[in-house]
Structures are given as structure tokens and as C-alpha cells.
PDB file of C-alpha atoms in Angstrom:
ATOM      1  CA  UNK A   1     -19.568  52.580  -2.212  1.00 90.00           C
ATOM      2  CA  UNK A   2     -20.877  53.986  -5.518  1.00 91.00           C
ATOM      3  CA  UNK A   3     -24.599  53.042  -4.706  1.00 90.00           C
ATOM      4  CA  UNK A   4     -23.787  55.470  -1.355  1.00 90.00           C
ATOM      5  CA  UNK A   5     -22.419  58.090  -3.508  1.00 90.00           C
ATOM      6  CA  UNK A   6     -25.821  58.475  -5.480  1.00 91.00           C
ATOM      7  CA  UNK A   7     -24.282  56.363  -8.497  1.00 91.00           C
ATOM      8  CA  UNK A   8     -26.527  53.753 -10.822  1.00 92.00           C
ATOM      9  CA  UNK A   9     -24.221  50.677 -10.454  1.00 93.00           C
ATOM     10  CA  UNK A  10     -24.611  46.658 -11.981  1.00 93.00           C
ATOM     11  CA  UNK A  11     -21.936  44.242 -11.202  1.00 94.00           C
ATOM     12  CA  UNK A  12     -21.753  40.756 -11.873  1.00 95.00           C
ATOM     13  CA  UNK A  13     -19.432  38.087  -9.962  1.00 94.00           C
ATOM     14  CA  UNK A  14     -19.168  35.234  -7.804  1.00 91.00           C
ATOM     15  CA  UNK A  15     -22.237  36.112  -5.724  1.00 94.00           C
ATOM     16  CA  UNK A  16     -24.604  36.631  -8.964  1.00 95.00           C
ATOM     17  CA  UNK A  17     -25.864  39.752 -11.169  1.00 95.00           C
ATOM     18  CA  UNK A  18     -27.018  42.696  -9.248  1.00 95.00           C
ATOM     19  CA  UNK A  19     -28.509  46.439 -10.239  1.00 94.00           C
ATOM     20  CA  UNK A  20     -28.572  49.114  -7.725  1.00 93.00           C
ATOM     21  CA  UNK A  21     -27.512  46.255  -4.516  1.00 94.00           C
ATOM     22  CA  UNK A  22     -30.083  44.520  -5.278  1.00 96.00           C
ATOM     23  CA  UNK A  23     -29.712  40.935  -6.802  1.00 96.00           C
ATOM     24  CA  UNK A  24     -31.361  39.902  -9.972  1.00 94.00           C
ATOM     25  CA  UNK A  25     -30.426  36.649 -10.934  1.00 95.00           C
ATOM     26  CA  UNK A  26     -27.439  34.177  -9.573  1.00 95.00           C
ATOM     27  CA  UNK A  27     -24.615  33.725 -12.219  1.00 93.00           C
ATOM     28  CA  UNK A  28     -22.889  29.975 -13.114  1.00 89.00           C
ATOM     29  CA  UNK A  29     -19.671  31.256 -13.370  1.00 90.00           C
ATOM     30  CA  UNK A  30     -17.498  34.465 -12.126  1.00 91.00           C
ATOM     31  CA  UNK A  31     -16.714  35.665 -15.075  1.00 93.00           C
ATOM     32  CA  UNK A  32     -19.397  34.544 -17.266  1.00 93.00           C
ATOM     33  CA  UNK A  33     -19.637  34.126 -21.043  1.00 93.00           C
ATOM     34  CA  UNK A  34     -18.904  37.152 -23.119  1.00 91.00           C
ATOM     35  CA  UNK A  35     -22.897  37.521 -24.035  1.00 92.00           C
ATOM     36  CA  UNK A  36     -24.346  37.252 -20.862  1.00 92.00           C
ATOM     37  CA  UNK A  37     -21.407  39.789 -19.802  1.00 92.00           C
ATOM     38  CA  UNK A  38     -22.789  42.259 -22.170  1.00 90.00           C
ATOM     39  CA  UNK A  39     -26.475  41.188 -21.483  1.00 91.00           C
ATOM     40  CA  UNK A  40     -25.562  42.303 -17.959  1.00 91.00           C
ATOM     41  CA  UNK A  41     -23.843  45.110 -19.052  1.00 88.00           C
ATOM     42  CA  UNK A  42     -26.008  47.138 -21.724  1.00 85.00           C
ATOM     43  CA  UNK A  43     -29.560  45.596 -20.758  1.00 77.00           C
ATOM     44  CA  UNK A  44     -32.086  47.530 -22.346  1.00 59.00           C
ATOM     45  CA  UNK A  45     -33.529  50.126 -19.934  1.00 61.00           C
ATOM     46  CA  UNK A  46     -34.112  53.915 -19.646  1.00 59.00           C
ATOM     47  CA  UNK A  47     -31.136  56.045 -18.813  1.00 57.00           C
ATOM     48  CA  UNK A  48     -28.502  53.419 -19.120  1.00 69.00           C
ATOM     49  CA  UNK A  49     -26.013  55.611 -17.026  1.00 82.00           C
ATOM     50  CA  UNK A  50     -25.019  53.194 -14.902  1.00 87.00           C
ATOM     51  CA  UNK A  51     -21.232  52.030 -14.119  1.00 89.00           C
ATOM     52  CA  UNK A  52     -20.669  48.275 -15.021  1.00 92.00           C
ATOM     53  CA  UNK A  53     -18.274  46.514 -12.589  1.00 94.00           C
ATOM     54  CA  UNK A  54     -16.882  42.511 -13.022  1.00 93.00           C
ATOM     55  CA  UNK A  55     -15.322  40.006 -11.487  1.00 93.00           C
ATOM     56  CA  UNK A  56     -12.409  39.146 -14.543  1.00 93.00           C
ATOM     57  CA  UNK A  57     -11.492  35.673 -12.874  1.00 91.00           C
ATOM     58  CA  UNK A  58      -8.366  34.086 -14.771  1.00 91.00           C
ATOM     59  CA  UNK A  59     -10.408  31.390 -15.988  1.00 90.00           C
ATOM     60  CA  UNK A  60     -12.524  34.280 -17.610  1.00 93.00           C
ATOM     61  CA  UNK A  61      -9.423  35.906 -19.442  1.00 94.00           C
ATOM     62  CA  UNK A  62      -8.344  32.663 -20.466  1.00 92.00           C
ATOM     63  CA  UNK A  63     -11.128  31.476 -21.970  1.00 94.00           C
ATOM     64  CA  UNK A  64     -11.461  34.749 -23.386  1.00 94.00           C
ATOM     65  CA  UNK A  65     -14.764  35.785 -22.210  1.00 94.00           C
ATOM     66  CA  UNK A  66     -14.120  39.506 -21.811  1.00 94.00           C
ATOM     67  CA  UNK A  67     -12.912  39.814 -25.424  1.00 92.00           C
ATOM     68  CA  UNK A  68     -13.847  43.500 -26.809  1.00 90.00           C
ATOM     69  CA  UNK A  69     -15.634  44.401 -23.805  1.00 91.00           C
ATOM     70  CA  UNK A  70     -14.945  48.167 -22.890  1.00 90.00           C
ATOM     71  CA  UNK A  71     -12.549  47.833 -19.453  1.00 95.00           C
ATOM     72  CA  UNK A  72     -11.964  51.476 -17.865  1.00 95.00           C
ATOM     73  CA  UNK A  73     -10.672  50.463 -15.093  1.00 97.00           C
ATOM     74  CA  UNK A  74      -8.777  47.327 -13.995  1.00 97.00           C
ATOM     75  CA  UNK A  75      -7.938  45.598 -10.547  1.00 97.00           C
ATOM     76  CA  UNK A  76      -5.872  43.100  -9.366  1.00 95.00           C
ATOM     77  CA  UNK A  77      -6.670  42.139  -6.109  1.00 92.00           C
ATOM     78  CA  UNK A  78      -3.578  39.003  -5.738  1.00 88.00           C
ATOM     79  CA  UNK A  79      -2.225  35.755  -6.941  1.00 85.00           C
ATOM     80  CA  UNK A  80      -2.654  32.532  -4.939  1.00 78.00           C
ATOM     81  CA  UNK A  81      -2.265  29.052  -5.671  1.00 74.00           C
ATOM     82  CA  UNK A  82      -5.836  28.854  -6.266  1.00 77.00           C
ATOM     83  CA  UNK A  83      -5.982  27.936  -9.218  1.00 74.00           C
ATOM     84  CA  UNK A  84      -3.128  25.927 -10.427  1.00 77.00           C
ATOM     85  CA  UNK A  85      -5.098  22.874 -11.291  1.00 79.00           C
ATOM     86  CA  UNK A  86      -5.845  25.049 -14.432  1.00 79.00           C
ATOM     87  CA  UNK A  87      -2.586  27.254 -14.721  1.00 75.00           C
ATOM     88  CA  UNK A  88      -0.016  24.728 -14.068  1.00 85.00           C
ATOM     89  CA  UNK A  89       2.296  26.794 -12.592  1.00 90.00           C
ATOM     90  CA  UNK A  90       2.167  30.275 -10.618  1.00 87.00           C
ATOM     91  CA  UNK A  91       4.113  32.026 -13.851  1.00 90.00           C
ATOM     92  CA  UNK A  92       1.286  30.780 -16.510  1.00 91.00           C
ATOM     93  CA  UNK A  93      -1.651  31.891 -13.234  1.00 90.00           C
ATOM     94  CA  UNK A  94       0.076  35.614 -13.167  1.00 91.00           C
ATOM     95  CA  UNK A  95       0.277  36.006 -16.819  1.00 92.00           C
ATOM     96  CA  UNK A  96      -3.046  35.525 -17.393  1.00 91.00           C
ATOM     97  CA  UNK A  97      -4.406  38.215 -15.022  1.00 93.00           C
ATOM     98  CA  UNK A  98      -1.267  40.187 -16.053  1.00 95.00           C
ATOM     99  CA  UNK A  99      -3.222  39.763 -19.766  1.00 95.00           C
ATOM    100  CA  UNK A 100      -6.225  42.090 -18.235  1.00 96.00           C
ATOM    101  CA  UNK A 101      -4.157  45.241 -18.362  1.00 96.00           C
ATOM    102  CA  UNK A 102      -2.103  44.167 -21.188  1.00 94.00           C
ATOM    103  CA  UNK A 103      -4.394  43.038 -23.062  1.00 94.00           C
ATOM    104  CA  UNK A 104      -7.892  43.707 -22.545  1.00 95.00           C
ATOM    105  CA  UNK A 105      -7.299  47.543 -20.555  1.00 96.00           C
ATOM    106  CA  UNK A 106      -9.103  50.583 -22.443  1.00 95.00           C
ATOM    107  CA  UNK A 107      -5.592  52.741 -23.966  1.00 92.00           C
ATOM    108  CA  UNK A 108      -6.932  55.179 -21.949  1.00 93.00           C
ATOM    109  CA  UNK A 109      -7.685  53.242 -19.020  1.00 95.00           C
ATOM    110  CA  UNK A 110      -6.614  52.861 -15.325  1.00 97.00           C
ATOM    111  CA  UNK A 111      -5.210  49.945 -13.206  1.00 98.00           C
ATOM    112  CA  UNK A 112      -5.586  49.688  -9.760  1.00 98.00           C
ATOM    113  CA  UNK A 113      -2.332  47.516  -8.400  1.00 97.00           C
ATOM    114  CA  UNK A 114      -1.710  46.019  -5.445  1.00 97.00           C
ATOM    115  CA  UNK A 115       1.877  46.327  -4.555  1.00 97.00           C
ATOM    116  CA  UNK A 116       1.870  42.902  -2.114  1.00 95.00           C
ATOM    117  CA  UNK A 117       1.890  40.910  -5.383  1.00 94.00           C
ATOM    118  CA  UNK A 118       5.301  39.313  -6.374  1.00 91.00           C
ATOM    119  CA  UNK A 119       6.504  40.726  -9.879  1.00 92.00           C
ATOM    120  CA  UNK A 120       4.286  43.518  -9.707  1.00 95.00           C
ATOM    121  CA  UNK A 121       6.925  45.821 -10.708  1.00 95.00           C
ATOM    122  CA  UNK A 122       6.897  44.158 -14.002  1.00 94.00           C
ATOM    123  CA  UNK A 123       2.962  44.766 -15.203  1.00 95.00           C
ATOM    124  CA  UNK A 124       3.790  48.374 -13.308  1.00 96.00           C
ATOM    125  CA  UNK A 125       7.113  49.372 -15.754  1.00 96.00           C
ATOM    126  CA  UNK A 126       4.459  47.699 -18.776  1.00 95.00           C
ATOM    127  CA  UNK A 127       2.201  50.377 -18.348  1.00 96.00           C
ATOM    128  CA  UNK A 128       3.897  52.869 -17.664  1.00 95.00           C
ATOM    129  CA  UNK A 129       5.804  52.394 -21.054  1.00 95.00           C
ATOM    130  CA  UNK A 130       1.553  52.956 -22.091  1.00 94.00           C
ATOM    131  CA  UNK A 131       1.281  55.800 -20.350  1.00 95.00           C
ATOM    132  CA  UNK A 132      -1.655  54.195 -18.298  1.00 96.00           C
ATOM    133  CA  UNK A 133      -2.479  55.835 -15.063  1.00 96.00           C
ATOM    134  CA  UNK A 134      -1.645  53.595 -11.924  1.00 97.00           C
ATOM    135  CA  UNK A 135      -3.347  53.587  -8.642  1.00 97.00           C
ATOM    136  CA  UNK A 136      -1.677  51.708  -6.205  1.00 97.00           C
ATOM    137  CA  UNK A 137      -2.298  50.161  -2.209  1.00 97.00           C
ATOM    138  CA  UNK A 138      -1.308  47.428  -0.242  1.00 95.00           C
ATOM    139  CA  UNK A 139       1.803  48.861   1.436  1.00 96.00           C
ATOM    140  CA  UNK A 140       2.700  51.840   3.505  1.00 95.00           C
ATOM    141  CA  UNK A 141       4.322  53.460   0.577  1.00 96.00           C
ATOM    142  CA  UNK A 142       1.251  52.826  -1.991  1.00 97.00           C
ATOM    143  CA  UNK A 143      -0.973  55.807  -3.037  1.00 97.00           C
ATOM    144  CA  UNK A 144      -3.698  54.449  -0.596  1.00 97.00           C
ATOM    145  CA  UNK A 145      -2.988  52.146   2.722  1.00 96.00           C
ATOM    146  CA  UNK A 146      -5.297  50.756   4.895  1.00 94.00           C
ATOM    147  CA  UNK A 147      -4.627  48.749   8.355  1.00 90.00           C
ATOM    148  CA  UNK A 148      -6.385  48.278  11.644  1.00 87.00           C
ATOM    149  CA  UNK A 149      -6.062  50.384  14.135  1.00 86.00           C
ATOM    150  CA  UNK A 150      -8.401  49.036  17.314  1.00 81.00           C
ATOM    151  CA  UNK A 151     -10.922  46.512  17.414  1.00 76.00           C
ATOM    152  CA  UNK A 152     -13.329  48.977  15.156  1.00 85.00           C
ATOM    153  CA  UNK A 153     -11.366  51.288  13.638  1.00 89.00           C
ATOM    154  CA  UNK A 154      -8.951  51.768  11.034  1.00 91.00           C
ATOM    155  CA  UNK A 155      -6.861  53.631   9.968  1.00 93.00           C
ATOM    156  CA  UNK A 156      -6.965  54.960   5.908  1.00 94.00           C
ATOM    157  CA  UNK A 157      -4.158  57.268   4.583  1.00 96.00           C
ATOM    158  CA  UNK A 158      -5.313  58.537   0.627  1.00 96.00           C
ATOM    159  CA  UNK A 159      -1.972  59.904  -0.936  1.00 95.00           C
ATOM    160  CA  UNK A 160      -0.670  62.411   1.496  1.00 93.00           C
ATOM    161  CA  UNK A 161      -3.974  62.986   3.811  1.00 95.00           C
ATOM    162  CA  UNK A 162      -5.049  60.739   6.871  1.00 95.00           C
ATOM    163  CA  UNK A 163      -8.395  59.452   8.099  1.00 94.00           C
ATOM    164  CA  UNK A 164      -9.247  57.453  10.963  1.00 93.00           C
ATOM    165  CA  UNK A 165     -12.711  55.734  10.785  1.00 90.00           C
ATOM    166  CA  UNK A 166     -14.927  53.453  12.404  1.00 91.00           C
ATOM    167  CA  UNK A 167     -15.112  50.209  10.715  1.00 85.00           C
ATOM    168  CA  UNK A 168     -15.649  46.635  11.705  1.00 83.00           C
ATOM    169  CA  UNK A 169     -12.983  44.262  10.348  1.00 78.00           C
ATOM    170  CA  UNK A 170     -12.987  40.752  10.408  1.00 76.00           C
ATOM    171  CA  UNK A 171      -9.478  39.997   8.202  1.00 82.00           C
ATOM    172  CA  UNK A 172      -6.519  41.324   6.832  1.00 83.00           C
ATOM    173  CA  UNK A 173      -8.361  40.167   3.621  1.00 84.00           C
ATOM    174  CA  UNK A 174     -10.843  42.689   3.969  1.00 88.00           C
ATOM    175  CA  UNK A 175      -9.050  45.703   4.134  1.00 90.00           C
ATOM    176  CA  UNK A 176      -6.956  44.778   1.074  1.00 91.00           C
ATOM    177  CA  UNK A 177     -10.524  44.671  -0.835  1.00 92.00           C
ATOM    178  CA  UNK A 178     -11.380  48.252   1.298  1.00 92.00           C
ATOM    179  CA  UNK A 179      -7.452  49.295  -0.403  1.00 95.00           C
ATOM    180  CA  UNK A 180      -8.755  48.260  -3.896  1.00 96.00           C
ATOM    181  CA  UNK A 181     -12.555  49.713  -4.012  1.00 95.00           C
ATOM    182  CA  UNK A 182     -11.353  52.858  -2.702  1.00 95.00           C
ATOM    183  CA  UNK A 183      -8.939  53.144  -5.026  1.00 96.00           C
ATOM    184  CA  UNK A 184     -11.085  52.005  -7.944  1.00 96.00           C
ATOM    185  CA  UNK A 185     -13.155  55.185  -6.702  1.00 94.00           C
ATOM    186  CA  UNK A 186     -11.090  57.597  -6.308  1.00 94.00           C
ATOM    187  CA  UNK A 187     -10.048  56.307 -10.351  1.00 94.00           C
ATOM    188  CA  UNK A 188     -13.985  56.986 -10.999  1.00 92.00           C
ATOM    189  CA  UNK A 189     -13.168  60.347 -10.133  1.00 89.00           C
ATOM    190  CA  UNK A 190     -15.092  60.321  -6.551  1.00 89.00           C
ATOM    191  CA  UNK A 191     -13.567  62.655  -4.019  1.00 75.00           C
ATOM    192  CA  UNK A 192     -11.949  61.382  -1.017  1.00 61.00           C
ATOM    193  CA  UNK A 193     -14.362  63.381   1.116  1.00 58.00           C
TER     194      UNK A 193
END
């Protein structure tokens, strides 16, 4: 979405390291260590204008490998029992992403929530008490809601206004992850138009 709005953008995941969509090297881990993180993020090059985005997987906030790294903007996408071979239990596995806005958020920053997750309410009423602007979707009653509408459509509602657009879905888990990167940019200050 940001490349398509005429933004520079690098991100670094699951799927590798990439600059401007296209992919420059494949990563070992999600998160990886803090200095290829910053590697990835400040590489020398002219005109370094260009809007960093992460996967922070638990294992990466655990282990600490986002430590002083500048986070504008934070997402939680859910909590599964993915990854309770490392966690232990679901509590320990929510804490730790819970740590990314408690923790690791800019003061200033902004945290996209998805409202499906049990206990969100808690992380929400923590920053709020830090005056930290909150995005929310997932439900009907979040600031943005997506759901399918026909076989290639959907239907998006942004606050108070309503769009209906073509779109191919495959999975409810896809327009959660439409939910969160729209609301990420509308946090980046892109318009909704």
C-alpha cells in the first residue's frame, strides 16, 4: 500500500528483506538480530526517506532484538497457540507482544489493536493511561472493519464513511491483515481516499 501511494518503503519479515517490493536478500529469522535490524533499517544510501516496517515476532521481543530501535507505530495482528513451546502458557505468549507497546512503543507513538484478541482491553486502558493514540479493527464497532461482501468484493467501513471495493479474498485471515495495514496507514497519516 505505501509503495502505491508513491512512498520509499523497506520491510523485513518472514518472507526476507525487501526495498521498494523488491526483495534483496532472504532473512534467518522474523525478527532478526538487533544489527541486522538496523542494517536493514538505516543502510547507507542517498535520500534515506524511506519508512521502515518489521515483523516484531514474540521470539524477537523476548530475546530482545528490537531493543532501542525507534517503533512509531505498533501492530498486533493476534495471539495463537503458536508458540507455546517457547511461552509456556498463553498469559507469558500475550505478555510478551503486550511488551511491544509497553515497552518498546515511541512515547509518542501509535498502536494499531485488534479488538478480536482476548484481554485486549487491558494493553488498550495501558495506553491510554500514556496518552498513546489507538487505532483499532477487527469488529463492527472498531475504527476500521472489513468483511466480505460477494465472491470479489468487500466491504470496508473507515470510522464513520463506507466503501465497497473489488477485492479477491481467499480467508477471513486476510482481511484481518487488510484491517491492520489500513489502519497502520491511515496512522502514517495517508488519506482514506
Amino acid at each position: 500500500i505505501l509503495f502505491n501511494c508513491k512512498k520509499k518503503v523497506k520491510s523485513v519479515g518472514t518472507l526476507g528483506f525487501y526495498k521498494n517490493l523488491k526483495k534483496i536478500c532472504e532473512t534467518n529469522l522474523t525478527t532478526p538480530e538487533i544489527e541486522d535490524l538496523y542494517k536493514f533499517a538505516f543502510s547507507s544510501s542517498k535520500n534515506n526517506n524511506f519508512d521502515f516496517v518489521f515483523e516484531a515476532s514474540s521470539h524477537g521481543i523476548a530475546k530482545k532484538r528490537i531493543n532501542g530501535l525507534p517503533i512509531n507505530i505498533a501492530a498486533i495482528t493476534n495471539i495463537t497457540h503458536d508458540h507455546l513451546d517457547f511461552h509456556k502458557t498463553i498469559n507469558n505468549y500475550r505478555n510478551t507482544k503486550f511488551k511491544l507497546f509497553s515497552k518498546y512503543l515511541s512515547k509518542n507513538g501509535k498502536a494499531i489493536i485488534n479488538d478480536k484478541i482476548i484481554k485486549i482491553k487491558n494493553l488498550k486502558i495501558l495506553l491510554l493511561k500514556k496518552n498513546i493514540e489507538i487505532i483499532s479493527y477487527g469488529k463492527k464497532s472498531s475504527d476500521i472493519f472489513c468483511e466480505i461482501y460477494k465472491k470479489e468484493k468487500i466491504k470496508i467501513k473507515i470510522y464513520k464513511n463506507k466503501y465497497l471495493i473489488n477485492f479477491k479474498v481467499f480467508s477471513k485471515f486476510e482481511i484481518e491483515n487488510l484491517s491492520c495495514a489500513i489502519s497502520c496507514c491511515l496512522s502514517l497519516g495517508l488519506s482514506e481516499k
